[in-house]
């Protein structure tokens, strides 16, 4: 039930952020390029963790009901 409500909003928020910061990776200025690439990777990792790691961890700790 939570995936149906939260996952689409999380994905719709994260994908444009990843794309926006990913565009900065093509900058000719090294610091801007590295910052854009790192930000996009961090947001992608956070999205993955939020969708695939957090729910099983919460269920295993009995913090939420199944």
Coordinates of N, CA and C in Angstrom, one line a residue:
X1 N 0.8 -1.2 0.0 CA 0.0 0.0 0.0 C 0.9 1.3 0.0
X2 N 1.9 1.3 0.8 CA 2.8 2.4 0.9 C 3.5 2.7 -0.5
X3 N 3.9 1.6 -1.1 CA 4.6 1.7 -2.4 C 3.7 2.4 -3.4
X4 N 2.4 2.1 -3.4 CA 1.5 2.7 -4.3 C 1.3 4.2 -4.1
X5 N 1.5 4.7 -2.9 CA 1.3 6.1 -2.6 C 2.7 6.9 -2.7
X6 N 3.7 6.3 -2.1 CA 5.0 7.0 -2.0 C 5.9 6.8 -3.1
X7 N 6.0 5.6 -3.7 CA 7.0 5.4 -4.8 C 6.8 6.3 -6.0
X8 N 5.6 6.5 -6.5 CA 5.5 7.4 -7.7 C 6.0 8.8 -7.4
X9 N 5.6 9.3 -6.2 CA 6.0 10.7 -5.9 C 7.5 10.8 -5.7
X10 N 8.1 9.8 -5.1 CA 9.5 9.7 -4.9 C 10.3 9.7 -6.2
X11 N 9.8 8.8 -7.1 CA 10.4 8.7 -8.4 C 10.3 9.9 -9.2
X12 N 9.1 10.5 -9.2 CA 8.8 11.7 -10.0 C 9.6 12.9 -9.5
X13 N 10.0 12.9 -8.2 CA 10.9 13.9 -7.6 C 12.3 13.7 -8.0
X14 N 12.8 12.4 -7.9 CA 14.2 12.1 -8.0 C 14.7 12.1 -9.4
X15 N 13.9 11.6 -10.4 CA 14.3 11.5 -11.8 C 14.7 12.9 -12.3
X16 N 13.8 13.9 -12.2 CA 14.3 15.2 -12.7 C 15.5 15.8 -12.0
X17 N 15.6 15.5 -10.7 CA 16.8 16.0 -10.0 C 18.1 15.3 -10.5
X18 N 18.0 14.0 -10.7 CA 19.1 13.2 -11.3 C 19.5 13.8 -12.6
X19 N 18.4 14.0 -13.5 CA 18.7 14.5 -14.8 C 19.3 15.9 -14.8
X20 N 18.8 16.7 -13.9 CA 19.3 18.1 -13.8 C 20.7 18.2 -13.4
X21 N 21.0 17.4 -12.3 CA 22.4 17.4 -11.9 C 23.3 16.7 -12.9
X22 N 22.7 15.7 -13.6 CA 23.5 14.9 -14.5 C 24.0 15.8 -15.7
X23 N 23.1 16.7 -16.1 CA 23.5 17.6 -17.2 C 24.8 18.4 -16.8
X24 N 24.9 18.8 -15.5 CA 26.1 19.5 -15.1 C 27.4 18.7 -15.3
X25 N 27.3 17.4 -15.4 CA 28.4 16.5 -15.6 C 29.1 16.8 -16.9
X26 N 28.4 17.4 -17.9 CA 28.9 17.7 -19.2 C 29.5 19.1 -19.3
X27 N 29.6 19.8 -18.1 CA 30.2 21.1 -18.1 C 31.7 21.0 -18.4
X28 N 32.3 22.0 -19.0 CA 33.7 22.1 -19.2 C 34.5 22.5 -18.0
X29 N 33.8 23.0 -17.0 CA 34.5 23.4 -15.8 C 34.5 22.2 -14.8
X30 N 35.7 21.8 -14.4 CA 35.8 20.5 -13.7 C 35.1 20.5 -12.4
X31 N 35.1 21.5 -11.6 CA 34.4 21.5 -10.3 C 32.9 21.4 -10.5
X32 N 32.3 22.1 -11.5 CA 30.9 22.0 -11.8 C 30.6 20.6 -12.3
X33 N 31.4 20.1 -13.1 CA 31.2 18.7 -13.7 C 31.2 17.7 -12.6
X34 N 32.2 17.7 -11.7 CA 32.3 16.8 -10.6 C 31.2 16.9 -9.6
X35 N 30.8 18.1 -9.3 CA 29.7 18.4 -8.4 C 28.4 17.8 -8.9
X36 N 28.1 18.0 -10.2 CA 26.9 17.5 -10.9 C 26.9 16.0 -10.9
X37 N 28.0 15.4 -11.2 CA 28.0 13.9 -11.3 C 27.9 13.3 -9.9
X38 N 28.5 13.9 -8.9 CA 28.4 13.4 -7.5 C 27.0 13.6 -7.0
X39 N 26.4 14.7 -7.2 CA 25.0 14.9 -6.8 C 24.0 14.0 -7.4
X40 N 24.2 13.8 -8.7 CA 23.3 12.8 -9.4 C 23.4 11.4 -8.9
X41 N 24.7 11.0 -8.6 CA 24.9 9.7 -8.1 C 24.3 9.5 -6.7
X42 N 24.5 10.5 -5.9 CA 24.0 10.4 -4.5 C 22.5 10.4 -4.5
X43 N 21.8 11.2 -5.3 CA 20.4 11.1 -5.4 C 19.9 9.8 -5.9
X44 N 20.5 9.2 -6.9 CA 20.2 7.9 -7.4 C 20.3 6.8 -6.3
X45 N 21.4 6.9 -5.6 CA 21.6 5.9 -4.5 C 20.6 6.1 -3.4
X46 N 20.2 7.3 -3.1 CA 19.2 7.6 -2.1 C 17.9 7.0 -2.6
X47 N 17.5 7.2 -3.8 CA 16.3 6.7 -4.4 C 16.3 5.2 -4.3
X48 N 17.3 4.5 -4.7 CA 17.4 3.1 -4.5 C 17.2 2.6 -3.1
X49 N 17.9 3.3 -2.2 CA 17.8 2.9 -0.8 C 16.4 3.1 -0.2
X50 N 15.8 4.2 -0.6 CA 14.5 4.5 -0.1 C 13.5 3.5 -0.6
X51 N 13.6 3.0 -1.8 CA 12.6 2.1 -2.4 C 12.9 0.7 -2.1
X52 N 14.1 0.3 -1.9 CA 14.4 -1.1 -1.7 C 15.0 -1.6 -0.4
X53 N 15.6 -0.6 0.3 CA 16.3 -1.0 1.6 C 15.5 -0.6 2.8
X54 N 14.9 0.6 2.8 CA 14.2 1.1 4.0 C 13.0 0.2 4.3
X55 N 12.1 -0.1 3.4 CA 10.9 -0.9 3.8 C 11.2 -2.3 4.5
X56 N 12.2 -3.1 3.9 CA 12.5 -4.3 4.6 C 13.1 -4.1 6.0
X57 N 13.9 -3.0 6.1 CA 14.5 -2.7 7.4 C 13.4 -2.3 8.4
X58 N 12.5 -1.5 8.0 CA 11.4 -1.1 8.9 C 10.6 -2.3 9.3
X59 N 10.3 -3.2 8.4 CA 9.5 -4.4 8.7 C 10.3 -5.4 9.6
X60 N 11.6 -5.5 9.4 CA 12.4 -6.4 10.2 C 12.5 -5.9 11.7
X61 N 12.4 -4.6 11.9 CA 12.5 -4.0 13.2 C 11.1 -3.8 13.9
X62 N 10.1 -4.2 13.2 CA 8.7 -4.1 13.7 C 8.3 -2.7 14.0
X63 N 8.8 -1.8 13.3 CA 8.4 -0.4 13.5 C 7.1 0.0 12.8
X64 N 6.8 -0.8 11.8 CA 5.5 -0.6 11.1 C 4.8 -2.0 11.0
X65 N 3.5 -2.0 10.9 CA 2.8 -3.2 10.7 C 2.7 -3.6 9.2
X66 N 2.8 -4.9 9.0 CA 2.8 -5.4 7.6 C 1.4 -5.4 7.0

